[in-house]
Short mmCIF file of C-alpha atoms in Angstrom, two decimals:
data_model
loop_
_atom_site.label_atom_id
_atom_site.label_comp_id
_atom_site.label_asym_id
_atom_site.label_seq_id
_atom_site.Cartn_x
_atom_site.Cartn_y
_atom_site.Cartn_z
CA UNK A 1 8.87 332.81 115.68
CA UNK A 2 7.16 329.53 114.96
CA UNK A 3 5.41 327.50 117.71
CA UNK A 4 7.03 324.18 118.64
CA UNK A 5 4.96 320.98 118.57
CA UNK A 6 2.30 321.02 121.28
CA UNK A 7 2.86 317.79 123.28
CA UNK A 8 6.04 317.97 125.36
CA UNK A 9 8.04 314.79 125.97
CA UNK A 10 7.08 312.61 128.94
CA UNK A 11 9.85 313.86 131.24
CA UNK A 12 8.88 317.47 130.62
CA UNK A 13 5.29 316.65 131.40
CA UNK A 14 6.28 315.01 134.69
CA UNK A 15 8.42 318.03 135.58
CA UNK A 16 5.56 320.35 134.73
CA UNK A 17 3.19 318.35 136.90
CA UNK A 18 5.67 318.47 139.80
CA UNK A 19 6.07 322.23 139.51
CA UNK A 20 2.30 322.65 139.42
CA UNK A 21 1.88 320.42 142.48
CA UNK A 22 4.50 322.38 144.42
CA UNK A 23 2.90 325.67 143.43
CA UNK A 24 -0.50 324.46 144.59
CA UNK A 25 1.09 323.34 147.85
CA UNK A 26 2.75 326.68 148.49
CA UNK A 27 -0.32 328.71 147.67
CA UNK A 28 -2.47 326.34 149.70
CA UNK A 29 -0.30 326.61 152.78
CA UNK A 30 -0.12 330.38 152.47
CA UNK A 31 -3.90 330.50 152.45
CA UNK A 32 -4.53 327.84 155.07
CA UNK A 33 -1.63 328.09 157.53
CA UNK A 34 -2.30 331.53 158.93
CA UNK A 35 -5.77 330.38 159.92
CA UNK A 36 -4.59 327.14 161.38
CA UNK A 37 -1.78 328.67 163.42
CA UNK A 38 -3.27 332.06 164.11
CA UNK A 39 -1.49 332.99 167.31
CA UNK A 40 -3.21 334.77 170.18
CA UNK A 41 -0.53 337.42 169.99
CA UNK A 42 0.70 337.80 166.43
CA UNK A 43 4.42 338.36 166.12
CA UNK A 44 5.03 341.70 164.45
CA UNK A 45 8.60 340.82 163.61
CA UNK A 46 11.75 342.15 165.22
CA UNK A 47 10.82 341.08 168.68
CA UNK A 48 7.44 342.69 169.28
CA UNK A 49 4.34 340.72 170.06
CA UNK A 50 1.05 342.62 170.04
CA UNK A 51 -1.88 341.18 171.93
CA UNK A 52 -4.83 340.39 169.70
CA UNK A 53 -7.06 341.96 172.32
CA UNK A 54 -5.40 344.33 174.78
CA UNK A 55 -5.68 343.20 178.39
CA UNK A 56 -6.87 345.80 180.95
CA UNK A 57 -4.55 346.21 183.93
CA UNK A 58 -6.08 345.86 187.39
CA UNK A 59 -6.07 348.55 190.06
CA UNK A 60 -2.80 348.45 191.99
CA UNK A 61 -1.18 350.56 194.65
CA UNK A 62 2.54 351.30 194.47
CA UNK A 63 4.85 354.24 195.24
CA UNK A 64 7.02 356.12 192.74
CA UNK A 65 10.60 357.31 193.20
CA UNK A 66 9.35 360.63 194.61
CA UNK A 67 7.29 358.80 197.23
CA UNK A 68 3.97 359.60 195.52
CA UNK A 69 1.20 357.05 195.03
CA UNK A 70 1.29 355.31 191.66
CA UNK A 71 -1.69 353.25 190.61
CA UNK A 72 -3.49 352.31 187.43
CA UNK A 73 -4.54 355.95 186.93
CA UNK A 74 -0.93 357.01 186.38
CA UNK A 75 -0.84 354.73 183.32
CA UNK A 76 -3.89 356.36 181.73
CA UNK A 77 -3.65 359.01 179.04
CA UNK A 78 -0.18 358.11 177.78
CA UNK A 79 1.85 355.18 176.58
CA UNK A 80 4.02 353.39 179.15
CA UNK A 81 6.76 350.80 178.98
CA UNK A 82 7.12 348.63 182.08
CA UNK A 83 10.38 346.90 182.91
CA UNK A 84 10.82 344.66 185.94
CA UNK A 85 14.31 344.65 187.47
CA UNK A 86 16.34 345.56 190.54
CA UNK A 87 19.04 348.10 191.27
CA UNK A 88 21.76 345.65 192.34
CA UNK A 89 21.50 343.79 189.03
CA UNK A 90 24.92 344.51 187.50
CA UNK A 91 24.57 343.46 183.89
CA UNK A 92 21.14 343.08 182.28
CA UNK A 93 19.21 345.93 184.01
CA UNK A 94 21.84 348.65 183.47
CA UNK A 95 22.21 347.47 179.88
CA UNK A 96 18.48 347.79 179.20
CA UNK A 97 18.18 351.15 180.97
CA UNK A 98 21.23 352.53 179.18
CA UNK A 99 19.74 351.53 175.84
CA UNK A 100 16.37 353.01 176.88
CA UNK A 101 18.18 356.26 177.61
CA UNK A 102 19.32 356.21 174.00
CA UNK A 103 15.84 355.22 172.82
CA UNK A 104 14.52 358.42 174.44
CA UNK A 105 17.15 360.53 172.66
CA UNK A 106 16.48 358.80 169.32
CA UNK A 107 12.70 359.08 169.75
CA UNK A 108 12.94 362.85 170.22
CA UNK A 109 13.96 363.09 166.58
CA UNK A 110 11.31 360.68 165.31
CA UNK A 111 7.93 362.36 164.75
CA UNK A 112 6.11 359.05 164.18
CA UNK A 113 6.51 357.83 167.75
CA UNK A 114 4.72 358.88 170.91
CA UNK A 115 7.51 358.32 173.45
CA UNK A 116 6.21 356.30 176.38
CA UNK A 117 6.94 356.90 180.04
CA UNK A 118 9.51 354.32 181.12
CA UNK A 119 8.49 352.62 184.36
CA UNK A 120 11.08 350.52 186.19
CA UNK A 121 9.29 348.24 188.65
CA UNK A 122 11.59 346.89 191.35
CA UNK A 123 11.27 343.17 192.03
CA UNK A 124 13.47 343.73 195.09
CA UNK A 125 11.34 346.35 196.92
CA UNK A 126 12.84 345.55 200.33
CA UNK A 127 16.13 347.03 199.18
CA UNK A 128 14.88 349.37 196.43
CA UNK A 129 12.90 352.06 198.23
CA UNK A 130 11.87 355.33 196.53
CA UNK A 131 15.12 357.11 197.48
CA UNK A 132 17.26 354.36 196.07
CA UNK A 133 15.19 354.23 192.88
CA UNK A 134 15.40 358.00 192.44
CA UNK A 135 19.19 358.03 192.69
CA UNK A 136 19.50 354.98 190.47
CA UNK A 137 17.13 356.09 187.69
CA UNK A 138 18.29 359.72 187.66
CA UNK A 139 21.60 358.34 186.41
CA UNK A 140 19.88 356.95 183.30
CA UNK A 141 17.13 359.49 182.61
CA UNK A 142 15.42 362.11 184.79
CA UNK A 143 12.00 361.14 183.41
CA UNK A 144 12.24 357.42 184.22
CA UNK A 145 9.75 356.36 186.89
CA UNK A 146 10.70 353.82 189.57
CA UNK A 147 8.08 351.82 191.44
CA UNK A 148 8.35 350.00 194.73
CA UNK A 149 5.92 349.09 197.48
CA UNK A 150 4.23 346.06 198.97
CA UNK A 151 5.45 342.76 197.60
CA UNK A 152 1.86 341.67 196.98
CA UNK A 153 1.10 344.77 194.88
CA UNK A 154 4.23 344.26 192.78
CA UNK A 155 3.26 340.63 192.31
CA UNK A 156 -0.22 341.73 191.20
CA UNK A 157 1.10 344.17 188.61
CA UNK A 158 3.66 341.63 187.36
CA UNK A 159 1.05 338.88 187.05
CA UNK A 160 -1.32 341.18 185.16
CA UNK A 161 1.17 341.66 182.35
CA UNK A 162 2.75 338.21 182.55
CA UNK A 163 6.09 339.34 183.99
CA UNK A 164 8.10 336.76 185.88
CA UNK A 165 10.53 337.14 188.77
CA UNK A 166 12.00 334.92 191.46
CA UNK A 167 14.36 335.70 194.29
CA UNK A 168 17.30 333.40 194.90
CA UNK A 169 19.28 333.79 198.12
CA UNK A 170 22.76 332.27 198.16
CA UNK A 171 24.13 330.41 201.18
CA UNK A 172 26.76 333.15 201.49
CA UNK A 173 24.12 335.84 201.98
CA UNK A 174 24.19 336.94 198.35
CA UNK A 175 20.94 337.68 196.60
CA UNK A 176 20.08 337.50 192.96
CA UNK A 177 16.75 337.77 191.23
CA UNK A 178 15.68 336.14 188.03
CA UNK A 179 13.37 338.48 186.17
CA UNK A 180 11.66 339.03 182.83
CA UNK A 181 14.00 340.68 180.38
CA UNK A 182 11.14 341.93 178.18
CA UNK A 183 9.34 345.26 178.19
CA UNK A 184 5.59 345.54 178.52
CA UNK A 185 3.91 348.23 176.42
CA UNK A 186 0.80 349.65 178.07
CA UNK A 187 -1.64 351.73 176.03
CA UNK A 188 -3.14 355.06 177.16
CA UNK A 189 -6.20 353.06 178.25
CA UNK A 190 -3.98 351.27 180.79
CA UNK A 191 -4.26 348.02 178.84
CA UNK A 192 -1.36 345.69 178.15
CA UNK A 193 -0.90 346.24 174.43
CA UNK A 194 2.30 344.44 173.45
CA UNK A 195 5.34 342.63 174.80
CA UNK A 196 8.69 343.70 173.40
CA UNK A 197 12.09 342.15 173.46
CA UNK A 198 14.56 344.32 175.32
CA UNK A 199 16.07 346.94 173.01
CA UNK A 200 19.47 346.48 171.44
CA UNK A 201 19.44 349.15 168.74
CA UNK A 202 17.59 352.33 169.68
CA UNK A 203 16.56 353.11 166.09
CA UNK A 204 14.96 349.70 165.54
CA UNK A 205 13.20 349.87 168.88
CA UNK A 206 11.75 353.32 168.14
CA UNK A 207 10.47 352.09 164.76
CA UNK A 208 8.89 349.09 166.47
CA UNK A 209 7.13 351.36 168.96
CA UNK A 210 5.88 353.63 166.19
CA UNK A 211 4.52 350.64 164.27
CA UNK A 212 2.73 349.29 167.32
CA UNK A 213 1.18 352.66 168.08
CA UNK A 214 0.08 353.03 164.46
CA UNK A 215 -1.51 349.57 164.56
CA UNK A 216 -3.68 350.70 167.47
CA UNK A 217 -4.95 353.70 165.54
CA UNK A 218 -5.78 351.50 162.55
CA UNK A 219 -7.36 348.79 164.69
CA UNK B 1 78.90 351.16 154.70
CA UNK B 2 77.30 353.22 151.97
CA UNK B 3 74.45 355.57 153.02
CA UNK B 4 71.98 353.46 151.07
CA UNK B 5 73.13 350.26 152.75
CA UNK B 6 72.92 351.98 156.12
CA UNK B 7 69.36 353.09 155.36
CA UNK B 8 68.40 349.57 154.37
CA UNK B 9 70.00 348.16 157.50
CA UNK B 10 68.22 350.69 159.69
CA UNK B 11 64.89 349.94 158.02
CA UNK B 12 65.37 346.22 158.53
CA UNK B 13 66.29 346.78 162.16
CA UNK B 14 63.22 348.90 162.82
CA UNK B 15 61.01 346.37 161.05
CA UNK B 16 62.42 343.67 163.33
CA UNK B 17 61.70 345.88 166.34
CA UNK B 18 58.14 346.48 165.15
CA UNK B 19 57.69 342.77 164.70
CA UNK B 20 58.93 342.11 168.21
CA UNK B 21 56.64 344.77 169.65
CA UNK B 22 53.55 343.35 167.98
CA UNK B 23 54.25 339.87 169.36
CA UNK B 24 52.54 339.20 172.68
CA UNK B 25 55.13 339.38 175.42
CA UNK B 26 56.27 335.87 176.17
CA UNK B 27 55.46 336.33 179.85
CA UNK B 28 51.72 336.92 179.28
CA UNK B 29 49.74 333.74 179.77
CA UNK B 30 46.61 335.42 178.34
CA UNK B 31 46.04 338.29 175.92
CA UNK B 32 43.37 340.74 176.97
CA UNK B 33 41.49 342.97 174.54
CA UNK B 34 38.83 345.64 174.79
CA UNK B 35 38.61 345.66 178.59
CA UNK B 36 35.96 348.06 179.84
CA UNK B 37 33.75 348.65 182.85
CA UNK B 38 30.20 349.89 182.47
CA UNK B 39 29.91 353.14 184.44
CA UNK B 40 27.52 352.13 187.22
CA UNK B 41 24.75 354.27 188.70
CA UNK B 42 25.56 355.69 192.15
CA UNK B 43 26.09 353.06 194.85
CA UNK B 44 25.49 350.19 192.43
CA UNK B 45 27.66 347.24 191.51
CA UNK B 46 29.53 347.44 188.23
CA UNK B 47 30.40 344.88 185.57
CA UNK B 48 33.66 344.49 183.66
CA UNK B 49 33.88 343.08 180.14
CA UNK B 50 36.79 342.00 177.94
CA UNK B 51 38.00 339.36 175.54
CA UNK B 52 40.60 336.85 176.70
CA UNK B 53 42.73 334.86 174.32
CA UNK B 54 45.09 332.05 175.17
CA UNK B 55 48.02 332.27 172.75
CA UNK B 56 50.11 329.77 174.68
CA UNK B 57 50.63 326.06 174.21
CA UNK B 58 48.76 324.91 177.28
CA UNK B 59 45.31 325.28 178.80
CA UNK B 60 44.89 328.23 181.15
CA UNK B 61 42.17 328.29 183.76
CA UNK B 62 40.74 331.46 185.25
CA UNK B 63 39.92 330.71 188.88
CA UNK B 64 39.44 334.08 190.54
CA UNK B 65 39.52 337.81 189.97
CA UNK B 66 40.25 340.73 192.25
CA UNK B 67 40.57 344.50 192.03
CA UNK B 68 41.91 347.26 194.27
CA UNK B 69 39.04 349.39 192.92
CA UNK B 70 36.21 347.47 194.55
CA UNK B 71 35.38 345.40 197.59
CA UNK B 72 35.19 342.07 195.81
CA UNK B 73 35.03 340.60 192.32
CA UNK B 74 32.85 337.66 191.34
CA UNK B 75 32.83 335.89 188.00
CA UNK B 76 29.24 335.69 186.82
CA UNK B 77 27.26 334.76 183.79
CA UNK B 78 23.94 336.31 182.80
CA UNK B 79 21.67 333.97 180.93
CA UNK B 80 18.72 335.41 179.04
CA UNK B 81 16.45 332.58 177.99
CA UNK B 82 12.80 332.55 177.07
CA UNK B 83 12.42 336.18 178.07
CA UNK B 84 13.87 335.66 181.56
CA UNK B 85 17.25 336.97 182.73
CA UNK B 86 19.10 335.16 185.47
CA UNK B 87 22.58 335.36 186.86
CA UNK B 88 24.78 332.50 187.91
CA UNK B 89 28.32 332.09 189.20
CA UNK B 90 30.60 331.04 186.41
CA UNK B 91 33.08 328.99 188.45
CA UNK B 92 36.37 328.03 186.80
CA UNK B 93 36.77 329.01 183.17
CA UNK B 94 39.11 327.01 180.99
CA UNK B 95 40.83 328.39 177.91
CA UNK B 96 42.43 325.71 175.76
CA UNK B 97 45.47 326.66 173.64
CA UNK B 98 44.24 329.11 171.00
CA UNK B 99 40.95 329.52 172.85
CA UNK B 100 39.04 332.80 173.20
CA UNK B 101 36.60 333.76 175.92
CA UNK B 102 34.40 336.83 175.60
CA UNK B 103 33.07 338.66 178.63
CA UNK B 104 30.23 340.77 177.24
CA UNK B 105 26.90 342.32 178.27
CA UNK B 106 24.18 339.68 178.78
CA UNK B 107 26.83 337.00 179.18
CA UNK B 108 30.00 336.44 181.15
CA UNK B 109 31.07 339.39 183.27
CA UNK B 110 33.19 340.26 186.25
CA UNK B 111 30.84 341.70 188.85
CA UNK B 112 32.58 344.45 190.78
CA UNK B 113 30.96 344.59 194.20
CA UNK B 114 30.92 347.98 195.94
CA UNK B 115 33.25 349.74 193.54
CA UNK B 116 34.92 352.96 194.64
CA UNK B 117 33.36 355.94 192.90
CA UNK B 118 34.11 355.57 189.21
CA UNK B 119 34.10 358.23 186.51
CA UNK B 120 33.61 357.93 182.77
CA UNK B 121 37.00 357.60 181.08
CA UNK B 122 38.60 356.45 184.33
CA UNK B 123 40.58 353.28 184.86
CA UNK B 124 39.95 350.11 186.82
CA UNK B 125 42.73 347.64 187.61
CA UNK B 126 41.79 344.00 187.55
CA UNK B 127 43.84 340.97 188.54
CA UNK B 128 42.87 337.72 186.87
CA UNK B 129 44.20 334.79 188.85
CA UNK B 130 44.97 331.64 186.91
CA UNK B 131 45.33 328.13 188.17
CA UNK B 132 48.98 327.65 189.08
CA UNK B 133 49.23 331.09 190.65
CA UNK B 134 49.88 333.28 187.62
CA UNK B 135 48.15 336.65 187.62
CA UNK B 136 47.14 338.62 184.53
CA UNK B 137 47.00 342.38 185.12
CA UNK B 138 44.23 344.16 183.21
CA UNK B 139 43.54 347.86 182.84
CA UNK B 140 39.91 348.49 182.00
CA UNK B 141 38.45 351.81 180.87
CA UNK B 142 35.24 353.06 182.45
CA UNK B 143 32.62 353.72 179.78
CA UNK B 144 28.99 354.73 179.81
CA UNK B 145 28.07 351.94 177.44
CA UNK B 146 29.73 349.44 175.21
CA UNK B 147 28.10 350.41 171.97
CA UNK B 148 30.20 350.25 168.87
CA UNK B 149 28.82 351.85 165.73
CA UNK B 150 25.65 352.82 167.58
CA UNK B 151 24.82 349.33 168.85
CA UNK B 152 25.03 348.08 172.34
CA UNK B 153 27.93 345.61 172.28
CA UNK B 154 26.90 342.17 173.36
#
């Protein structure tokens, strides 16, 4: 094949220049943007946000569903997932716990994940004592841990991971609590490691956990 | 009538019957689909979910719900926003002609307060009271979860 004349017509040259400018722009923003907008907690996609530096949890003093003391030490040596809710929540809490039950079953078959202990922290400890939590959580999974105790200790644990809750009493005596819908992943060093959106699909959630755990080993 | 004609006539008649059966009964102000109750943990409140459709010519308004299978029913809405879940009373819910309203996890739900002891696969009767006094009777099935195809229904 023979080469065509070298100088392209004016319009082609303008088009070429435009394409080149756009390409430079795209490459430039790819290189520069991540630095400019580097988030404190990079989004890992699919609803997981890992902290750039894990945040150590403080000492705290709560009681588990068996009535035994549960403090920071019970988070050491294994992965944990904290969820803040209350047992009279009819919709969101049972939905999350039901899906977590399925996450546990799915995770059994997935060698890449180190299944965490699931810790349900009651934001309504006046009504959710250990006995109530035991009966409630047994329904979902015998291994789920339920924490209650002094309001101030629950507030301390919640604040340390950035969980939110607020009690709203109705004029008719009803009570509802607003609460974080996310799950807080705590590393075996008892450090807040990542914040995860509540699970919808067990398989995706297990993969997300495995990826987060792998990122700790690499890091 | 020849046997063939009779067969054709019978087929047509049964087709007409089928057609009539698949039409919503004229008396139903709302069509209800996929009504289920999430099996609650012991001594916990339950939530009922369903899809309502208004196939009539005028707006229907859901004002109240009741059930013989629990102490009280409240119409609530969960709102999950910015990582925080909250629950609010839904108040009156209007369905314009042709309108659909989905009660689903993490959204609208009927909160069943102090339900009698429920079992998976069991049935819960619900009465949806509409403005004007009409009542829609719903039979909901008790299920462990609402997942379809492995996903938690939303």
